[in-house]
mmCIF file of N, CA and C in Angstrom:
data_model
loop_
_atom_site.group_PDB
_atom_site.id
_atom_site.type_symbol
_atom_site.label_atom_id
_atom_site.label_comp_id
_atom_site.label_asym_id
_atom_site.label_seq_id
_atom_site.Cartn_x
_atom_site.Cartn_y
_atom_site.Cartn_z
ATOM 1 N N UNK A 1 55.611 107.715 73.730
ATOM 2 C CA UNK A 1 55.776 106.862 74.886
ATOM 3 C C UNK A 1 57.217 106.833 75.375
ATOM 4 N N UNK A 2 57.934 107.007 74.622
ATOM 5 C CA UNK A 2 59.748 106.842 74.921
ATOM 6 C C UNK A 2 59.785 107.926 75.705
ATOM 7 N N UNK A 3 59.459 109.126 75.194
ATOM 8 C CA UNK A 3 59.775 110.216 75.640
ATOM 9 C C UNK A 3 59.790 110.597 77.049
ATOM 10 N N UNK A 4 58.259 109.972 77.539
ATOM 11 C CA UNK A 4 57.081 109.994 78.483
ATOM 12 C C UNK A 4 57.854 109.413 79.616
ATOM 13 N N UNK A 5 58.913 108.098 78.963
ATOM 14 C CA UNK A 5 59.119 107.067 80.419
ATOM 15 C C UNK A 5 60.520 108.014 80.385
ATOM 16 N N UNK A 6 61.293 108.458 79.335
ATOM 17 C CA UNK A 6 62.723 108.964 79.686
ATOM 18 C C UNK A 6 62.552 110.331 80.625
ATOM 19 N N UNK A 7 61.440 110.934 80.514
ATOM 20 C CA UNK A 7 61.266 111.987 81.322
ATOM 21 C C UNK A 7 60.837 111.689 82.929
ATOM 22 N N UNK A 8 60.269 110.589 82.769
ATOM 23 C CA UNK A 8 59.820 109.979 84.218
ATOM 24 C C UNK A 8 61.361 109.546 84.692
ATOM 25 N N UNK A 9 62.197 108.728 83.503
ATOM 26 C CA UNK A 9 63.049 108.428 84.635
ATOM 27 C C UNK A 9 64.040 109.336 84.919
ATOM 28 N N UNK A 10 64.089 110.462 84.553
ATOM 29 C CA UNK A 10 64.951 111.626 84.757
ATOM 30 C C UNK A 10 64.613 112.062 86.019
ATOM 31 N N UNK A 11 62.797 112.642 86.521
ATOM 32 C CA UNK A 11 62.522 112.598 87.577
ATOM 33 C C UNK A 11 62.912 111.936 88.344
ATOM 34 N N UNK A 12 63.046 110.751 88.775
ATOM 35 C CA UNK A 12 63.057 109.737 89.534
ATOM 36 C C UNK A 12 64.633 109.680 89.817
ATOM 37 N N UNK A 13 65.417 110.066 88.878
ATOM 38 C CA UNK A 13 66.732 110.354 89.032
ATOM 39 C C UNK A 13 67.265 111.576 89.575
ATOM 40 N N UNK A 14 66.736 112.191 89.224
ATOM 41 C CA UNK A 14 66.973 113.558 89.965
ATOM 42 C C UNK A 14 66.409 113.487 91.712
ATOM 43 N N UNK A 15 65.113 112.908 91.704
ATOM 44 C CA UNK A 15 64.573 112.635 93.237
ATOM 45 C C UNK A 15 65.378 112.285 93.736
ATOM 46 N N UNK A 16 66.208 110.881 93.563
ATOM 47 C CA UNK A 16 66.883 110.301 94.183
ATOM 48 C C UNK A 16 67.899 110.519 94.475
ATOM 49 N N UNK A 17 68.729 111.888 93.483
ATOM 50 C CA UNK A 17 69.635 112.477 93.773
ATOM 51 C C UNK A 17 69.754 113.632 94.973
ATOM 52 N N UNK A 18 68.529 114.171 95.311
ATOM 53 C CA UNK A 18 68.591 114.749 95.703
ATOM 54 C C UNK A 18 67.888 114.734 97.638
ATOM 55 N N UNK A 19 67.344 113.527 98.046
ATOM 56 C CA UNK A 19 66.638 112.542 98.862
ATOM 57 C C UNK A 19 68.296 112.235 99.227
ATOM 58 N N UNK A 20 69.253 111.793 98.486
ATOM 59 C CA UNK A 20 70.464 111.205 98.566
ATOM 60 C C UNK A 20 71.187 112.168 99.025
ATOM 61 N N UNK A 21 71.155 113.336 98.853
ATOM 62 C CA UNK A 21 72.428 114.349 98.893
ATOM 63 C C UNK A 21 71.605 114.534 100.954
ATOM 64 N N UNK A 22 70.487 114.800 100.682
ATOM 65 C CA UNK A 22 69.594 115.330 102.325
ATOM 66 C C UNK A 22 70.095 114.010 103.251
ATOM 67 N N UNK A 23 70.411 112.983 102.904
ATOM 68 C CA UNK A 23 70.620 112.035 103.552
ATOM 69 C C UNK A 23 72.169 112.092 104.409
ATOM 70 N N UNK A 24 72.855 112.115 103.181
ATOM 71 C CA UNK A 24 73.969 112.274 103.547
ATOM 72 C C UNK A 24 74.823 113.619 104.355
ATOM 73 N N UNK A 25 73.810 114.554 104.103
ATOM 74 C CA UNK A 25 73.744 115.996 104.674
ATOM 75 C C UNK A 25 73.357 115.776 106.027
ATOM 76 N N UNK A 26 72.462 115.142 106.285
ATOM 77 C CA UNK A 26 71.406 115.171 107.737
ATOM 78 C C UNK A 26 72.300 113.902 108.735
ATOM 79 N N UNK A 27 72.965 112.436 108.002
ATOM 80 C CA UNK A 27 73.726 112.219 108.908
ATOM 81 C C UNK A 27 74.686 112.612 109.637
ATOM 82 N N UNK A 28 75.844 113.695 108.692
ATOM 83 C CA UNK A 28 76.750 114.251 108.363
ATOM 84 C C UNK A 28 76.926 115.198 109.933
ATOM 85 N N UNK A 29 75.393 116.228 109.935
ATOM 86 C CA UNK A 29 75.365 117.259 110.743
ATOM 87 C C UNK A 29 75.408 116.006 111.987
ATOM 88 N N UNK A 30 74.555 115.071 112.049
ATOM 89 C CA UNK A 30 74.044 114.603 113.095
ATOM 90 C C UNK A 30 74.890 113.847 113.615
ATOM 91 N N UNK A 31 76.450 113.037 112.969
ATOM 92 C CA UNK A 31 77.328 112.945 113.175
ATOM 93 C C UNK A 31 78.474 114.020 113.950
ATOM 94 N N UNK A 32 78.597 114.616 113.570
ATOM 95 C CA UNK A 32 79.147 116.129 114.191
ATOM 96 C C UNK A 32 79.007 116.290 115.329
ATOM 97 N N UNK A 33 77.610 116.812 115.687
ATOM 98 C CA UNK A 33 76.839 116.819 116.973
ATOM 99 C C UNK A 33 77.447 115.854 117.976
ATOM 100 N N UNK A 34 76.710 114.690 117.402
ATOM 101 C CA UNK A 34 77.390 113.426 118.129
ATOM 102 C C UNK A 34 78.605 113.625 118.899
ATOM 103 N N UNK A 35 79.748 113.784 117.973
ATOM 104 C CA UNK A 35 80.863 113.750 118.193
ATOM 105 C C UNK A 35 81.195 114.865 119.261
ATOM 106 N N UNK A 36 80.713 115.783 118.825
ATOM 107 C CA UNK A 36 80.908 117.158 119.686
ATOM 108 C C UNK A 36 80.768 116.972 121.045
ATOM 109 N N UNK A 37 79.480 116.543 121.308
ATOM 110 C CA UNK A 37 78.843 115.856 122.085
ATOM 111 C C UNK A 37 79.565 114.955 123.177
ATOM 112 N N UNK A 38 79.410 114.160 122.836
ATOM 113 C CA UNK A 38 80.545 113.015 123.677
ATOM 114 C C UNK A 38 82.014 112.518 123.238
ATOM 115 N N UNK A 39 82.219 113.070 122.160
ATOM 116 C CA UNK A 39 83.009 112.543 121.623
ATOM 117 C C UNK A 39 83.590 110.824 121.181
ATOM 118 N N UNK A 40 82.653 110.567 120.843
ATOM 119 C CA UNK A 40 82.502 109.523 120.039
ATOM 120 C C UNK A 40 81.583 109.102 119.002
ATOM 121 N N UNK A 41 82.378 108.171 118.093
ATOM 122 C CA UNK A 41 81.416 108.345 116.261
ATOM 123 C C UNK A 41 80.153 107.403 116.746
ATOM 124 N N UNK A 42 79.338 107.496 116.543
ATOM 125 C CA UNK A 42 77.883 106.621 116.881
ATOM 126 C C UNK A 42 77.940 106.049 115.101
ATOM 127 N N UNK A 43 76.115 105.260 115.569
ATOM 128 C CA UNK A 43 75.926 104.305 114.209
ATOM 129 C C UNK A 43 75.681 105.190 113.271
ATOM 130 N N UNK A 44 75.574 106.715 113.637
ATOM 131 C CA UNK A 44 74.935 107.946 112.387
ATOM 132 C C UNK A 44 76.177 107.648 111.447
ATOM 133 N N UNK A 45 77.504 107.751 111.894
ATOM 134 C CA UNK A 45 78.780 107.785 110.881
ATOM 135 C C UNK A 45 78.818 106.340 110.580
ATOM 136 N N UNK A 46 78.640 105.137 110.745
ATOM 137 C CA UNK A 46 78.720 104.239 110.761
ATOM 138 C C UNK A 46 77.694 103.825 109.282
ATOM 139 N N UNK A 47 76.754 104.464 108.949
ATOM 140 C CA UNK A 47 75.380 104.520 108.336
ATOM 141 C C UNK A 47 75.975 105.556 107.134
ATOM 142 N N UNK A 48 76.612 106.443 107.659
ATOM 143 C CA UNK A 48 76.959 107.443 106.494
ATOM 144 C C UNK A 48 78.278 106.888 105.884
ATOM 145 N N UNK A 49 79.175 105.956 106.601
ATOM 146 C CA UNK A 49 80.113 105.678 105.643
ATOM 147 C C UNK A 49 79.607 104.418 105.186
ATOM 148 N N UNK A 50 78.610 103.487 105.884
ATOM 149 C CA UNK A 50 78.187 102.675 104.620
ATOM 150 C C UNK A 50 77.778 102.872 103.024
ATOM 151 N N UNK A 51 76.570 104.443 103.678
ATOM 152 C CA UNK A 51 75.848 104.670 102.381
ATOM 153 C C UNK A 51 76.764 105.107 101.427
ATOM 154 N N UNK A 52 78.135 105.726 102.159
ATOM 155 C CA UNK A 52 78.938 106.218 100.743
ATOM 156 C C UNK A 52 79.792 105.599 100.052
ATOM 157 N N UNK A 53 80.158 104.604 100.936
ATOM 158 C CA UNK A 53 80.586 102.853 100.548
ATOM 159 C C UNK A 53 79.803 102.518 98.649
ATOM 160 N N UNK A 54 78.606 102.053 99.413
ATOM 161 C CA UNK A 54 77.712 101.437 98.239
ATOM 162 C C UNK A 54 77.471 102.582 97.234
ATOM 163 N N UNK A 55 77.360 103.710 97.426
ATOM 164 C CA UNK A 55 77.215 104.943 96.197
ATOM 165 C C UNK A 55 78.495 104.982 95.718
ATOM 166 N N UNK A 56 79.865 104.881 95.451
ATOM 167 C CA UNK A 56 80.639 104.974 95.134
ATOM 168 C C UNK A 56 81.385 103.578 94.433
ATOM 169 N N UNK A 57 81.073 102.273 95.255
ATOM 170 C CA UNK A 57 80.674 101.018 94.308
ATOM 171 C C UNK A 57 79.980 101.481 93.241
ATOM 172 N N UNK A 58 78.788 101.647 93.460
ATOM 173 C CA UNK A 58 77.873 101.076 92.346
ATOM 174 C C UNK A 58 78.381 102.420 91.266
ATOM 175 N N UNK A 59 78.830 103.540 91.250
ATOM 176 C CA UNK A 59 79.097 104.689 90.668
ATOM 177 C C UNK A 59 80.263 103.686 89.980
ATOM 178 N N UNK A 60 81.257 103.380 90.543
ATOM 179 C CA UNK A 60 82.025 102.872 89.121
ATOM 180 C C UNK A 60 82.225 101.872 88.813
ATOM 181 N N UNK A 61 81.213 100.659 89.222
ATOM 182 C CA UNK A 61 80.512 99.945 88.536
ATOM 183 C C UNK A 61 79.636 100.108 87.165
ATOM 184 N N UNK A 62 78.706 101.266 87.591
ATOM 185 C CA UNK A 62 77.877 102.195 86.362
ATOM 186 C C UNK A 62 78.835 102.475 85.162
ATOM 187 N N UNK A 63 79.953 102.844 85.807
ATOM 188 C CA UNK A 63 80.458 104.011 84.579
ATOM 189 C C UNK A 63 81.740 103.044 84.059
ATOM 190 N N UNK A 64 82.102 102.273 84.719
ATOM 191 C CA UNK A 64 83.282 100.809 84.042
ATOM 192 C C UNK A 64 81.992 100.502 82.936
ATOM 193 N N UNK A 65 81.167 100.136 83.321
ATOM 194 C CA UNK A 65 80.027 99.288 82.135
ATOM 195 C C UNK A 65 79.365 100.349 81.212
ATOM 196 N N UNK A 66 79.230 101.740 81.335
ATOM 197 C CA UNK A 66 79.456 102.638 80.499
ATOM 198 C C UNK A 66 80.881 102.901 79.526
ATOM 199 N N UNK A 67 81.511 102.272 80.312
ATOM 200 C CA UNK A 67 82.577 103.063 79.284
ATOM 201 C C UNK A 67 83.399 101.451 78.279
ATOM 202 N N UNK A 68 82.415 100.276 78.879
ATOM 203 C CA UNK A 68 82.798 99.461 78.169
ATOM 204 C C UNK A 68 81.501 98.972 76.976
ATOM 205 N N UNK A 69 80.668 99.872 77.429
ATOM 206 C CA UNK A 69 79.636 100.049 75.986
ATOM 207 C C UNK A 69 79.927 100.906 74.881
ATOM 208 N N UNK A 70 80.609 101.846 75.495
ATOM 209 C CA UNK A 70 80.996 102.570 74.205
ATOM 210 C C UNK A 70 81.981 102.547 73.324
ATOM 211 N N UNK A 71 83.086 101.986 73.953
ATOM 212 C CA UNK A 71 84.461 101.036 73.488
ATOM 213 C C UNK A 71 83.310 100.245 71.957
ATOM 214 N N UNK A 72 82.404 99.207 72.400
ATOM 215 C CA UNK A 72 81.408 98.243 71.410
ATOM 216 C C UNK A 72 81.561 99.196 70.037
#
């Protein structure tokens, strides 16, 4: 059973890694455009520097509380 859920959540980690990377890829281009475009940043960059805002919080948030478990 351990095995079963650590492999599920590997999936689910990897999905999300990779749902995450298309995200940030697809605003990225669509930002560009934008810009090219009229030259001005719309809510696409606005959306992409949020999302990389909160992924980069919570990233060393994760890894401060990783690295103060293993200090224990």
């Amino acid at each position: 059973m351990k095995n079963e859920s650590k492999i599920k959540k590997s999936i689910g980690e990897s999905s999300a890694k990779w749902s995450n990377m298309f995200y940030i890829a697809s605003l990225l281009m669509l930002s560009i455009y934008q810009y090219v475009k009229t030259s001005v940043l719309g809510t696409e960059f606005i959306l992409l520097i949020i999302g990389l805002v909160i992924f980069f919080i919570t990233y060393f948030i994760k890894s401060k509380g990783i690295a103060n478990n293993n200090k224990n």
